Each structure stands twice: as C-alpha cells, then as structure tokens.
Short mmCIF file of C-alpha atoms in Angstrom, two decimals:
data_model
loop_
_atom_site.label_atom_id
_atom_site.label_comp_id
_atom_site.label_asym_id
_atom_site.label_seq_id
_atom_site.Cartn_x
_atom_site.Cartn_y
_atom_site.Cartn_z
CA UNK A 1 71.21 -99.65 -59.49
CA UNK A 2 72.51 -96.21 -60.30
CA UNK A 3 75.18 -94.46 -58.53
CA UNK A 4 72.52 -91.76 -57.15
CA UNK A 5 69.80 -94.41 -56.28
CA UNK A 6 72.51 -96.38 -54.24
CA UNK A 7 73.63 -93.19 -52.57
CA UNK A 8 70.08 -92.49 -51.64
CA UNK A 9 69.33 -96.05 -50.34
CA UNK A 10 72.35 -95.82 -48.43
CA UNK A 11 71.49 -92.61 -46.55
CA UNK A 12 67.97 -93.86 -45.74
CA UNK A 13 69.73 -96.79 -44.02
CA UNK A 14 72.57 -95.07 -42.17
CA UNK A 15 71.77 -93.33 -38.83
CA UNK A 16 73.59 -90.50 -37.72
CA UNK A 17 76.28 -91.54 -34.82
CA UNK A 18 75.30 -91.03 -31.35
CA UNK A 19 76.50 -91.60 -28.13
CA UNK A 20 75.28 -94.76 -26.08
CA UNK A 21 74.70 -96.87 -29.46
CA UNK A 22 77.04 -99.75 -28.14
CA UNK A 23 75.99 -99.52 -24.83
CA UNK A 24 74.77 -102.80 -23.13
CA UNK A 25 72.24 -103.55 -20.49
CA UNK A 26 71.41 -106.69 -18.43
CA UNK A 27 68.09 -108.70 -18.76
CA UNK A 28 66.40 -110.24 -16.01
CA UNK A 29 66.33 -113.44 -18.07
CA UNK A 30 69.99 -113.52 -18.17
CA UNK A 31 72.76 -112.14 -20.42
CA UNK A 32 73.16 -108.64 -21.68
CA UNK A 33 71.99 -106.99 -24.94
CA UNK A 34 72.68 -103.68 -26.89
CA UNK A 35 70.37 -101.08 -25.38
CA UNK A 36 67.62 -99.91 -27.82
CA UNK A 37 66.74 -96.22 -26.80
CA UNK A 38 63.60 -95.47 -28.21
CA UNK A 39 62.44 -92.59 -26.03
CA UNK A 40 63.70 -89.84 -28.09
CA UNK A 41 60.71 -87.70 -27.77
CA UNK A 42 61.68 -87.24 -23.82
CA UNK A 43 65.39 -86.93 -24.36
CA UNK A 44 67.32 -87.65 -27.60
CA UNK A 45 71.06 -88.93 -27.03
CA UNK A 46 73.87 -86.64 -27.89
CA UNK A 47 75.22 -86.68 -31.45
CA UNK A 48 78.71 -87.94 -31.56
CA UNK A 49 79.62 -84.74 -33.35
CA UNK A 50 77.88 -82.52 -30.54
CA UNK A 51 80.04 -84.44 -28.03
CA UNK A 52 83.17 -84.09 -30.10
CA UNK A 53 82.75 -80.47 -30.38
CA UNK A 54 81.89 -79.77 -26.57
CA UNK A 55 84.82 -81.77 -25.83
CA UNK A 56 87.29 -80.03 -28.16
CA UNK A 57 86.10 -76.79 -26.69
CA UNK A 58 85.86 -77.68 -22.92
CA UNK A 59 89.63 -76.75 -22.13
CA UNK A 60 89.06 -73.21 -23.60
CA UNK A 61 85.90 -72.65 -21.20
CA UNK A 62 85.70 -69.14 -19.80
CA UNK A 63 83.06 -67.00 -18.49
CA UNK A 64 81.01 -65.11 -20.99
CA UNK A 65 80.76 -61.38 -21.68
CA UNK A 66 82.74 -60.94 -18.30
CA UNK A 67 86.40 -61.11 -18.88
CA UNK A 68 89.25 -59.49 -20.76
CA UNK A 69 91.31 -62.66 -20.79
CA UNK A 70 91.59 -64.71 -23.91
CA UNK A 71 89.44 -67.55 -23.03
CA UNK A 72 86.65 -65.19 -21.93
CA UNK A 73 86.92 -63.50 -25.53
CA UNK A 74 86.96 -66.83 -27.18
CA UNK A 75 83.93 -68.15 -25.23
CA UNK A 76 82.11 -64.87 -25.68
CA UNK A 77 82.85 -65.30 -29.59
CA UNK A 78 81.78 -68.85 -29.37
CA UNK A 79 78.35 -68.00 -27.50
CA UNK A 80 77.40 -65.26 -29.99
CA UNK A 81 78.33 -67.31 -32.84
CA UNK A 82 76.25 -69.98 -31.60
CA UNK A 83 73.23 -67.45 -31.51
CA UNK A 84 73.91 -66.67 -35.09
CA UNK A 85 74.08 -70.44 -36.16
CA UNK A 86 70.91 -71.19 -34.28
CA UNK A 87 69.09 -68.17 -36.09
CA UNK A 88 70.14 -69.25 -39.38
CA UNK A 89 68.90 -72.80 -38.74
CA UNK A 90 65.73 -71.38 -37.77
CA UNK A 91 65.62 -69.00 -40.71
CA UNK A 92 65.04 -66.04 -38.57
CA UNK A 93 64.03 -62.64 -39.62
CA UNK A 94 66.61 -59.84 -39.68
CA UNK A 95 65.37 -57.94 -36.60
CA UNK A 96 64.19 -61.26 -34.68
CA UNK A 97 65.88 -61.95 -31.05
CA UNK A 98 67.17 -65.25 -29.89
CA UNK A 99 67.30 -65.84 -26.43
CA UNK A 100 69.30 -68.79 -24.91
CA UNK A 101 67.33 -70.36 -22.15
CA UNK A 102 67.19 -73.52 -20.28
CA UNK A 103 64.37 -75.38 -22.26
CA UNK A 104 61.12 -75.18 -24.05
CA UNK A 105 59.39 -74.81 -20.83
CA UNK A 106 61.63 -71.87 -19.73
CA UNK A 107 61.32 -70.41 -23.26
CA UNK A 108 57.47 -70.28 -22.96
CA UNK A 109 57.57 -69.18 -19.40
CA UNK A 110 59.66 -66.39 -20.34
CA UNK A 111 57.38 -65.25 -23.23
CA UNK A 112 54.35 -65.62 -20.71
CA UNK A 113 56.16 -63.15 -18.46
CA UNK A 114 56.65 -60.89 -21.59
CA UNK A 115 53.04 -60.79 -22.60
CA UNK A 116 51.55 -57.12 -22.71
CA UNK A 117 48.67 -56.16 -20.35
CA UNK A 118 45.54 -57.66 -20.89
CA UNK A 119 46.89 -59.92 -23.34
CA UNK A 120 44.27 -63.21 -24.32
CA UNK A 121 46.03 -66.50 -25.10
CA UNK A 122 44.43 -69.15 -27.23
CA UNK A 123 45.86 -72.77 -26.63
CA UNK A 124 44.47 -76.11 -27.56
CA UNK A 125 44.12 -78.73 -24.77
CA UNK A 126 46.22 -81.09 -26.72
CA UNK A 127 49.59 -79.21 -26.05
CA UNK A 128 52.34 -80.51 -23.75
CA UNK A 129 52.38 -78.99 -20.09
CA UNK A 130 55.24 -76.75 -21.26
CA UNK A 131 53.14 -74.80 -23.48
CA UNK A 132 49.52 -75.52 -21.97
CA UNK A 133 50.44 -74.20 -18.72
CA UNK A 134 52.34 -71.09 -18.31
CA UNK A 135 49.75 -68.76 -19.43
CA UNK A 136 47.53 -69.07 -16.30
CA UNK A 137 48.42 -65.40 -15.44
CA UNK A 138 46.72 -64.18 -18.73
CA UNK A 139 43.27 -64.54 -19.97
CA UNK A 140 43.38 -68.13 -21.32
CA UNK A 141 41.03 -69.69 -23.81
CA UNK A 142 41.52 -73.45 -24.06
CA UNK A 143 40.34 -74.89 -27.13
CA UNK A 144 38.83 -78.65 -27.49
CA UNK A 145 40.89 -81.42 -29.40
CA UNK A 146 40.49 -81.03 -33.15
CA UNK A 147 40.01 -84.41 -35.00
CA UNK A 148 41.45 -83.01 -38.30
CA UNK A 149 43.94 -80.24 -39.26
CA UNK A 150 41.26 -78.31 -40.90
CA UNK A 151 39.14 -78.56 -37.75
CA UNK A 152 42.12 -77.08 -35.68
CA UNK A 153 42.21 -74.28 -38.00
CA UNK A 154 38.42 -73.64 -37.96
CA UNK A 155 38.26 -73.91 -34.32
CA UNK A 156 40.88 -71.38 -33.73
CA UNK A 157 39.15 -69.03 -36.40
CA UNK A 158 35.95 -69.07 -34.61
CA UNK A 159 37.68 -68.50 -31.20
CA UNK A 160 39.78 -65.64 -32.59
CA UNK A 161 36.56 -64.11 -34.17
CA UNK A 162 34.79 -63.66 -30.84
CA UNK A 163 37.83 -62.20 -28.98
CA UNK A 164 38.03 -58.51 -28.48
CA UNK A 165 39.80 -57.21 -31.56
CA UNK A 166 41.47 -54.36 -29.91
CA UNK A 167 43.50 -56.02 -27.33
CA UNK A 168 46.97 -58.26 -27.94
CA UNK A 169 46.26 -61.88 -28.31
CA UNK A 170 48.54 -64.79 -28.67
CA UNK A 171 48.16 -68.43 -29.97
CA UNK A 172 50.39 -71.40 -28.88
CA UNK A 173 50.53 -74.28 -30.73
CA UNK A 174 52.69 -77.45 -31.18
CA UNK A 175 54.48 -78.20 -34.42
CA UNK A 176 54.31 -81.94 -33.98
CA UNK A 177 52.66 -83.81 -30.93
CA UNK A 178 54.72 -85.51 -28.25
CA UNK A 179 51.85 -88.03 -28.02
CA UNK A 180 50.98 -88.93 -31.40
CA UNK A 181 53.82 -87.44 -33.40
CA UNK A 182 51.26 -85.83 -35.81
CA UNK A 183 52.17 -82.59 -37.34
CA UNK A 184 49.92 -79.49 -37.13
CA UNK A 185 49.00 -77.14 -39.61
CA UNK A 186 51.20 -74.46 -38.30
CA UNK A 187 51.33 -72.15 -41.44
CA UNK A 188 47.53 -72.18 -41.95
CA UNK A 189 47.15 -71.71 -38.02
CA UNK A 190 49.71 -68.68 -38.31
CA UNK A 191 47.42 -67.37 -41.14
CA UNK A 192 44.38 -67.58 -39.04
CA UNK A 193 46.02 -65.79 -36.01
CA UNK A 194 47.45 -62.77 -38.04
CA UNK A 195 44.38 -62.26 -40.01
CA UNK A 196 42.47 -61.83 -36.59
CA UNK A 197 45.26 -59.45 -35.24
CA UNK A 198 47.07 -62.04 -32.98
CA UNK A 199 50.54 -63.42 -32.77
CA UNK A 200 51.44 -66.76 -32.60
CA UNK A 201 54.17 -69.00 -30.65
CA UNK A 202 55.39 -72.45 -32.33
CA UNK A 203 56.27 -75.11 -29.76
CA UNK A 204 58.84 -77.04 -32.00
CA UNK A 205 60.28 -79.09 -29.29
CA UNK A 206 59.24 -82.34 -31.21
CA UNK A 207 59.32 -80.80 -34.63
CA UNK A 208 62.81 -79.09 -34.97
CA UNK A 209 64.68 -82.61 -34.60
CA UNK A 210 62.66 -84.11 -37.15
CA UNK A 211 61.87 -81.63 -39.88
CA UNK A 212 63.38 -77.98 -40.89
CA UNK A 213 61.58 -75.18 -39.04
CA UNK A 214 61.60 -71.78 -40.92
CA UNK A 215 60.13 -69.09 -38.79
CA UNK A 216 59.78 -67.12 -42.04
CA UNK A 217 58.02 -69.74 -44.18
CA UNK A 218 55.87 -70.78 -41.40
CA UNK A 219 55.31 -67.11 -40.39
CA UNK A 220 55.15 -67.74 -36.73
CA UNK A 221 56.07 -64.79 -34.28
CA UNK A 222 58.14 -67.03 -32.24
CA UNK A 223 59.45 -70.45 -31.97
CA UNK A 224 60.75 -72.22 -28.77
CA UNK A 225 62.55 -75.70 -28.53
CA UNK A 226 64.92 -77.60 -26.50
CA UNK A 227 68.72 -78.92 -26.99
CA UNK A 228 67.83 -82.09 -25.05
CA UNK A 229 65.59 -83.18 -27.74
CA UNK A 230 67.87 -81.90 -30.47
CA UNK A 231 70.73 -84.19 -29.72
CA UNK A 232 72.33 -81.67 -27.41
CA UNK A 233 71.35 -82.53 -23.75
CA UNK A 234 73.42 -79.84 -22.23
CA UNK A 235 70.77 -77.83 -20.56
CA UNK A 236 69.92 -75.25 -23.16
CA UNK A 237 66.90 -74.21 -25.10
CA UNK A 238 66.02 -71.43 -27.51
CA UNK A 239 63.17 -68.79 -27.78
CA UNK A 240 63.40 -66.92 -31.08
CA UNK A 241 61.32 -64.24 -32.61
CA UNK A 242 59.97 -60.83 -32.56
CA UNK A 243 61.91 -58.49 -30.36
CA UNK A 244 59.37 -55.71 -29.37
CA UNK A 245 57.19 -57.65 -26.64
CA UNK A 246 60.82 -58.95 -25.24
CA UNK A 247 62.27 -55.74 -25.01
CA UNK A 248 59.26 -54.06 -23.32
CA UNK A 249 58.99 -56.62 -20.80
CA UNK A 250 60.75 -56.57 -17.33
CA UNK A 251 63.92 -59.06 -17.42
CA UNK A 252 62.89 -62.62 -16.78
CA UNK A 253 65.61 -62.86 -14.27
CA UNK A 254 67.18 -59.95 -12.68
CA UNK A 255 70.81 -60.09 -12.37
CA UNK A 256 74.11 -59.58 -13.87
CA UNK A 257 74.28 -59.68 -17.51
CA UNK A 258 70.79 -58.32 -17.78
CA UNK A 259 71.61 -55.14 -16.58
CA UNK A 260 73.43 -52.24 -18.57
CA UNK A 261 73.82 -49.62 -15.78
CA UNK A 262 72.99 -49.93 -12.15
CA UNK A 263 73.38 -46.71 -9.65
CA UNK A 264 72.16 -45.92 -6.31
CA UNK A 265 69.58 -43.38 -6.10
CA UNK A 266 69.27 -40.50 -3.63
CA UNK A 267 66.42 -42.37 -1.47
CA UNK A 268 68.69 -44.94 -0.91
CA UNK A 269 67.47 -47.53 -3.57
CA UNK A 270 69.01 -48.63 -6.88
CA UNK A 271 68.29 -47.67 -10.42
CA UNK A 272 68.72 -49.99 -12.86
CA UNK A 273 69.05 -49.85 -16.74
CA UNK A 274 68.36 -53.07 -18.67
CA UNK A 275 69.82 -54.17 -21.82
CA UNK A 276 67.42 -54.35 -24.94
CA UNK A 277 69.31 -56.94 -26.57
CA UNK A 278 68.98 -60.90 -25.86
CA UNK A 279 71.01 -60.22 -22.74
CA UNK A 280 68.01 -58.64 -21.07
CA UNK A 281 66.69 -62.22 -20.37
CA UNK A 282 69.83 -64.02 -20.13
CA UNK A 283 70.90 -62.77 -16.50
CA UNK A 284 73.76 -64.99 -14.81
CA UNK A 285 76.63 -66.63 -16.34
CA UNK A 286 75.19 -68.21 -19.70
CA UNK A 287 75.41 -71.79 -20.55
CA UNK A 288 78.02 -71.34 -23.22
CA UNK A 289 78.48 -75.08 -23.51
CA UNK A 290 74.75 -75.53 -23.86
CA UNK A 291 74.46 -73.01 -26.29
CA UNK A 292 77.31 -74.36 -28.32
CA UNK A 293 75.94 -77.67 -28.37
CA UNK A 294 72.70 -76.84 -29.91
CA UNK A 295 74.64 -74.85 -32.59
CA UNK A 296 76.74 -78.08 -33.20
CA UNK A 297 73.56 -79.99 -33.63
CA UNK A 298 71.96 -77.58 -35.90
CA UNK A 299 75.06 -77.72 -37.99
CA UNK A 300 74.96 -81.39 -38.12
CA UNK A 301 71.37 -81.78 -38.97
CA UNK A 302 71.67 -79.45 -41.65
CA UNK A 303 74.58 -80.79 -43.08
CA UNK A 304 73.04 -84.36 -43.03
CA UNK A 305 70.17 -82.86 -44.87
CA UNK A 306 66.71 -82.81 -43.83
CA UNK A 307 65.47 -84.46 -46.93
CA UNK A 308 67.55 -87.51 -46.23
CA UNK A 309 66.60 -87.66 -42.46
CA UNK A 310 62.92 -87.08 -42.98
CA UNK A 311 63.02 -90.14 -45.77
CA UNK A 312 64.94 -92.26 -43.26
CA UNK A 313 62.77 -91.48 -40.36
CA UNK A 314 59.57 -92.27 -42.69
CA UNK A 315 61.34 -95.73 -43.27
CA UNK A 316 61.35 -96.37 -39.64
CA UNK A 317 57.83 -95.12 -39.14
CA UNK A 318 56.56 -97.31 -41.69
CA UNK A 319 58.21 -100.42 -40.10
CA UNK A 320 56.94 -99.40 -36.51
CA UNK A 321 53.45 -98.91 -37.92
CA UNK A 322 53.21 -102.04 -40.11
CA UNK A 323 54.47 -104.20 -37.42
CA UNK A 324 51.98 -102.87 -34.72
CA UNK A 325 49.21 -103.26 -37.36
CA UNK A 326 49.85 -106.87 -37.32
CA UNK A 327 49.15 -107.32 -33.69
CA UNK A 328 45.13 -106.79 -33.19
CA UNK A 329 45.46 -106.05 -29.33
CA UNK A 330 47.60 -102.87 -30.26
CA UNK A 331 45.67 -99.64 -30.72
CA UNK A 332 47.63 -96.67 -31.88
CA UNK A 333 46.62 -93.31 -30.66
CA UNK A 334 45.86 -90.79 -33.18
CA UNK A 335 44.00 -87.34 -33.43
CA UNK A 336 43.95 -87.12 -37.15
CA UNK A 337 43.73 -90.59 -38.38
CA UNK A 338 46.24 -93.16 -39.86
CA UNK A 339 47.07 -91.06 -43.05
CA UNK A 340 48.20 -88.06 -41.23
CA UNK A 341 52.10 -86.87 -41.68
CA UNK A 342 53.92 -87.51 -38.51
CA UNK A 343 57.27 -87.56 -36.89
CA UNK A 344 58.97 -90.56 -35.20
CA UNK A 345 56.58 -90.65 -32.23
CA UNK A 346 54.03 -93.25 -31.61
CA UNK A 347 51.83 -93.93 -28.61
CA UNK A 348 49.46 -97.03 -28.02
CA UNK A 349 47.91 -99.34 -25.75
CA UNK A 350 47.62 -103.00 -25.58
CA UNK A 351 44.39 -104.93 -24.69
CA UNK A 352 44.78 -106.97 -21.41
CA UNK A 353 47.97 -105.19 -20.27
CA UNK A 354 48.78 -102.06 -17.75
CA UNK A 355 50.82 -99.92 -20.09
CA UNK A 356 53.63 -99.69 -17.21
CA UNK A 357 53.69 -103.35 -16.97
CA UNK A 358 54.30 -103.74 -20.89
CA UNK A 359 56.86 -100.98 -20.71
CA UNK A 360 58.78 -102.55 -18.00
CA UNK A 361 58.89 -105.98 -19.70
CA UNK A 362 60.16 -104.31 -22.81
CA UNK A 363 63.00 -102.93 -20.69
CA UNK A 364 63.76 -105.84 -18.35
CA UNK A 365 63.37 -108.62 -20.84
CA UNK A 366 64.36 -107.07 -24.25
CA UNK A 367 66.58 -104.08 -23.28
CA UNK A 368 64.43 -101.66 -24.98
CA UNK A 369 63.66 -98.27 -23.57
CA UNK A 370 60.28 -96.70 -23.88
CA UNK A 371 58.06 -94.37 -22.08
CA UNK A 372 54.60 -95.02 -20.30
CA UNK A 373 52.30 -92.55 -18.72
CA UNK A 374 50.61 -89.52 -19.83
CA UNK A 375 53.50 -87.96 -21.39
CA UNK A 376 53.12 -84.29 -19.69
CA UNK A 377 50.03 -84.00 -21.89
CA UNK A 378 47.42 -85.06 -19.57
CA UNK A 379 44.34 -83.79 -21.18
CA UNK A 380 45.41 -85.02 -24.95
CA UNK A 381 45.94 -88.57 -23.58
CA UNK A 382 42.76 -88.81 -21.49
CA UNK A 383 40.81 -87.39 -24.33
CA UNK A 384 42.55 -90.02 -26.73
CA UNK A 385 41.76 -92.79 -24.20
CA UNK A 386 38.14 -91.84 -23.77
CA UNK A 387 38.15 -90.13 -20.46
CA UNK A 388 37.38 -87.19 -18.69
CA UNK A 389 40.36 -84.63 -19.72
CA UNK A 390 40.08 -82.77 -16.49
CA UNK A 391 40.83 -85.85 -14.28
CA UNK A 392 44.11 -85.32 -12.64
CA UNK A 393 47.25 -87.68 -12.52
CA UNK A 394 50.88 -87.85 -12.35
CA UNK A 395 53.27 -87.46 -15.31
CA UNK A 396 54.58 -90.91 -16.14
CA UNK A 397 52.98 -92.73 -13.27
CA UNK A 398 50.61 -95.60 -13.83
CA UNK A 399 47.43 -95.54 -11.89
CA UNK A 400 46.80 -99.06 -11.21
CA UNK A 401 48.91 -102.43 -10.55
CA UNK A 402 49.81 -104.56 -13.43
CA UNK A 403 46.77 -106.36 -14.82
CA UNK A 404 44.27 -103.65 -13.62
CA UNK A 405 42.78 -101.26 -15.86
CA UNK A 406 45.02 -98.24 -16.06
CA UNK A 407 44.61 -94.70 -17.75
CA UNK A 408 48.07 -94.75 -19.33
CA UNK A 409 49.88 -95.33 -22.71
CA UNK A 410 53.18 -96.73 -23.97
CA UNK A 411 55.27 -94.17 -26.37
CA UNK A 412 57.86 -95.53 -28.87
CA UNK A 413 59.83 -92.67 -30.32
CA UNK A 414 63.15 -92.57 -32.52
CA UNK A 415 65.13 -90.22 -34.75
CA UNK A 416 68.24 -89.51 -36.66
CA UNK A 417 70.43 -91.94 -34.43
CA UNK A 418 67.89 -94.85 -34.36
CA UNK A 419 69.34 -97.85 -36.43
CA UNK A 420 66.80 -100.16 -37.98
CA UNK A 421 67.64 -103.04 -35.53
CA UNK A 422 66.18 -101.21 -32.59
CA UNK A 423 62.97 -100.93 -34.12
CA UNK A 424 62.90 -104.23 -35.49
CA UNK A 425 63.66 -105.78 -32.15
CA UNK A 426 60.90 -103.41 -30.57
CA UNK A 427 58.16 -104.81 -33.02
CA UNK A 428 59.19 -108.40 -32.55
CA UNK A 429 59.28 -107.94 -28.73
CA UNK A 430 55.52 -106.50 -28.91
CA UNK A 431 54.53 -109.51 -30.83
CA UNK A 432 56.05 -111.90 -28.51
CA UNK A 433 54.72 -110.16 -25.10
CA UNK A 434 51.27 -110.06 -26.75
CA UNK A 435 51.49 -113.56 -27.78
CA UNK A 436 53.19 -115.47 -25.10
CA UNK A 437 53.14 -112.88 -22.22
CA UNK A 438 56.05 -111.72 -19.75
CA UNK A 439 58.48 -114.28 -18.98
CA UNK A 440 59.27 -112.54 -15.50
CA UNK A 441 57.09 -111.72 -12.76
CA UNK A 442 56.51 -107.88 -11.97
CA UNK A 443 55.41 -105.85 -8.72
CA UNK A 444 54.60 -102.23 -8.26
CA UNK A 445 57.05 -100.11 -6.30
CA UNK A 446 56.77 -96.42 -5.72
CA UNK A 447 53.96 -96.46 -8.26
CA UNK A 448 55.99 -98.10 -10.98
CA UNK A 449 55.88 -101.71 -12.32
CA UNK A 450 59.51 -103.17 -11.63
CA UNK A 451 60.82 -106.77 -11.86
CA UNK A 452 60.27 -108.94 -8.89
CA UNK A 453 63.42 -110.20 -7.18
#
C-alpha cells in the first residue's frame, strides 16, 4: 500500500473527536456500555475542538457592541470575526448579509417576517416543520412529495409557471432530508426558481454538517442552518444571503442593538432609526459564544476536508444499509430510491414492531440512542408510510402501545464523530432484536415506551 493510499484509508476510518465519546450508560439487563449516539440529525455532539475553543474564550467573555472595556472589545471582534468565518464557510457573495439567530427555525421565521407584501411561497410537503410552517401568513402553495429529483424540479416549474409573474415569490427547499437523508437537487431547483422570477432559500440544517454548502455555486438567495446540528450546540443559528428584503423589513425583534437612534417625538411617542446591517435583526445581547462555536465548527470541518468527511460517511452509510438489507423485516424509507445520494440519516420500520418499542429496546438493552416518531416532518413520514398526510400527530410520540400498529418510524443518524463500532453495534442489535425479540418487558408511560420496573 502506498503512503497516499494508507493516509486515505486512515482518514476514512478516523472520526473527529467529539464530547461524550467515552460516556457509559447502564443497561436494563445489567452492566454498562459505551453510549452509541446515533441521533445526530436531532443534535450532533459538540466537537472537542469547539468545546476547547469555547472553554479558552469563556474567561474573556464580555458584552458585544456594548462596552469600551477590553473584554467587550475582544468579544465584539470575536463575534464579527465569527460572522466573517461563517460567511467564508458558506461561500457567500460580497454583498450578502449573515445574521446570527437561534436556530434554523428562527432563521426561517425571520425570513418569513421579511417577505415583501403579497409574496407567494412555494414549499414541498416533504420539508421539516421548521421550513414548512413559518410561511402561513403568506400565500403558500404546498407541493406534493416528488418521487425523483427530476420530478421535484418539474413539479416546481409547473407551479411557478402558473403563478402571478409580477409579484414576489420565494421557494423554500431542504438540502438533505431529515427523514431519508436523501440529497435534493438544489442547484436545479434554484435555476427553476430564478427562471420564473422567484427567489429560493435553502434549509441546510441536515446538509451543512455533511457536505460543503456554497451559496454561490448552488445559486441560492439565502441559506439557513443550526449550530446544534453542526457540532456546535450553544444556541445559535445562521441566516445568510441577500440583504435587500432583510434591510427593508421591520426588525424581527425590537430592542437594543437593532436600533441606531431613538428619540422622543413631540406627540409623546418614540421615533426609531433602525440599523441596515445584520444588527437590524440581532436585537438584544448577541450570543457570542454560540456564534463563536459555529465559527469554530466551520473551521474544524473545513480543515478536516469535506472530501475526507464525505468518503468516511459513505463508508458508514454502506455499513448500515448493507446490514439493514440483510434483515427482511426491515423496510427503509425513501423518496428517490436506493441509488439516491444521501447523508448519514436513515429511517426505517420493522415488521411486527412498534417503532417506539424498538427504539426503547435499542437504548435500554444495547446503549444505542436513535429517534422514533414522525421527526417533525409529519406529512413526509405519513406519505412514506402510506397514510393520509393531513392526519395530525405529535412530534416523536408513538400513537399506539407496544405491539399495536402505530404510525411512526425509527431514525438512525450519524456523522463526523461516529466510530465504526457504533454503527456495527447498531446493525447487530437490529438483527438480534428481530430474530430473538426484546429481553425486557416494556410499558407505555406518558406516550412513550419505557422499560418496565
């Protein structure tokens, strides 16, 4: 084996260090085991690099944009440098604005508040609720779930061709599904949107931790993502993109930091002049630690190299998919089919099992953390499971007791910090549970399956 080949093989086999990799948890059957965190799609663990950077900065924490003291000045520089680092990570255009928010949900609600009057929004029913629900005060057209990437583009083109060509329009689309992990044809959807005079916002919550996201290359108008899915779980998110709609909108939150000048009027009221920069939508004391942690994660992922990260993740995806394919009772959920490119997010159901029961057994008997439910993407999961997508349900809550037919699924998700052993233990646990059944008795408590004591 050559030196370069050996180095490549080593890079594929080495996860990035994350917090919690040595945590042990008790098993109901006795003893303890190292916890296998396979719920990255909900919240990824913090990178060790991010934690170390935050810990090193913490003694120097000060208020941002507020003080003349050394720590405030240092913190302000750190905050604005973080903005530049994240903009570079996203390959933003020179005139783009980058606003720090609380999450993807917060980012898309901010954009929804900034829509021009009479804006029409187009969104597929397959979106996560964070990108499905914020637009309800606008004229929304919900598009049916496509079954191929090409069909997604054709569906959008037909819908845009029928719209009022003179009014503003926005398309909202995910980059990678939080249910199936499948990659969406973002560049082609952006081209379709722009060809019909519409703009497009990319929900990159599940894409950015796994693949490079270039605003320029994808030609999207905005991109939104969350720190807690990008190995930086410190309460920050990002909305980056074109400044005009954001500058024209009233501030998302009214308060200090968003205002440039406040005076009393002769009628006794207050006159406000708002900032036109990103500060316009960052009222209050900014979450400098959250912003800095996102920037730290962006640097760590960039330095590791996405080519290496993507190759390693494909290696893990192949392990999981091959293992699940050997269990006839398992059905993996998919919109675009087995050959569709995807990130490390896989949802499935098991014949004869309530998904909550199965997930509870994985945790209690094997120390494996996955997720069960509808994953805050109810219409999509219900479509994939063959039910009415308008039926209501609670996020993550099973709808029947163990052993009864229930409309929910199991999701396993992983990323840059996942060791091979975790996915191997998961695949072996699935085989054992299907073949031998649970070793423990479970009951329903507050809508969830838990071990009986």
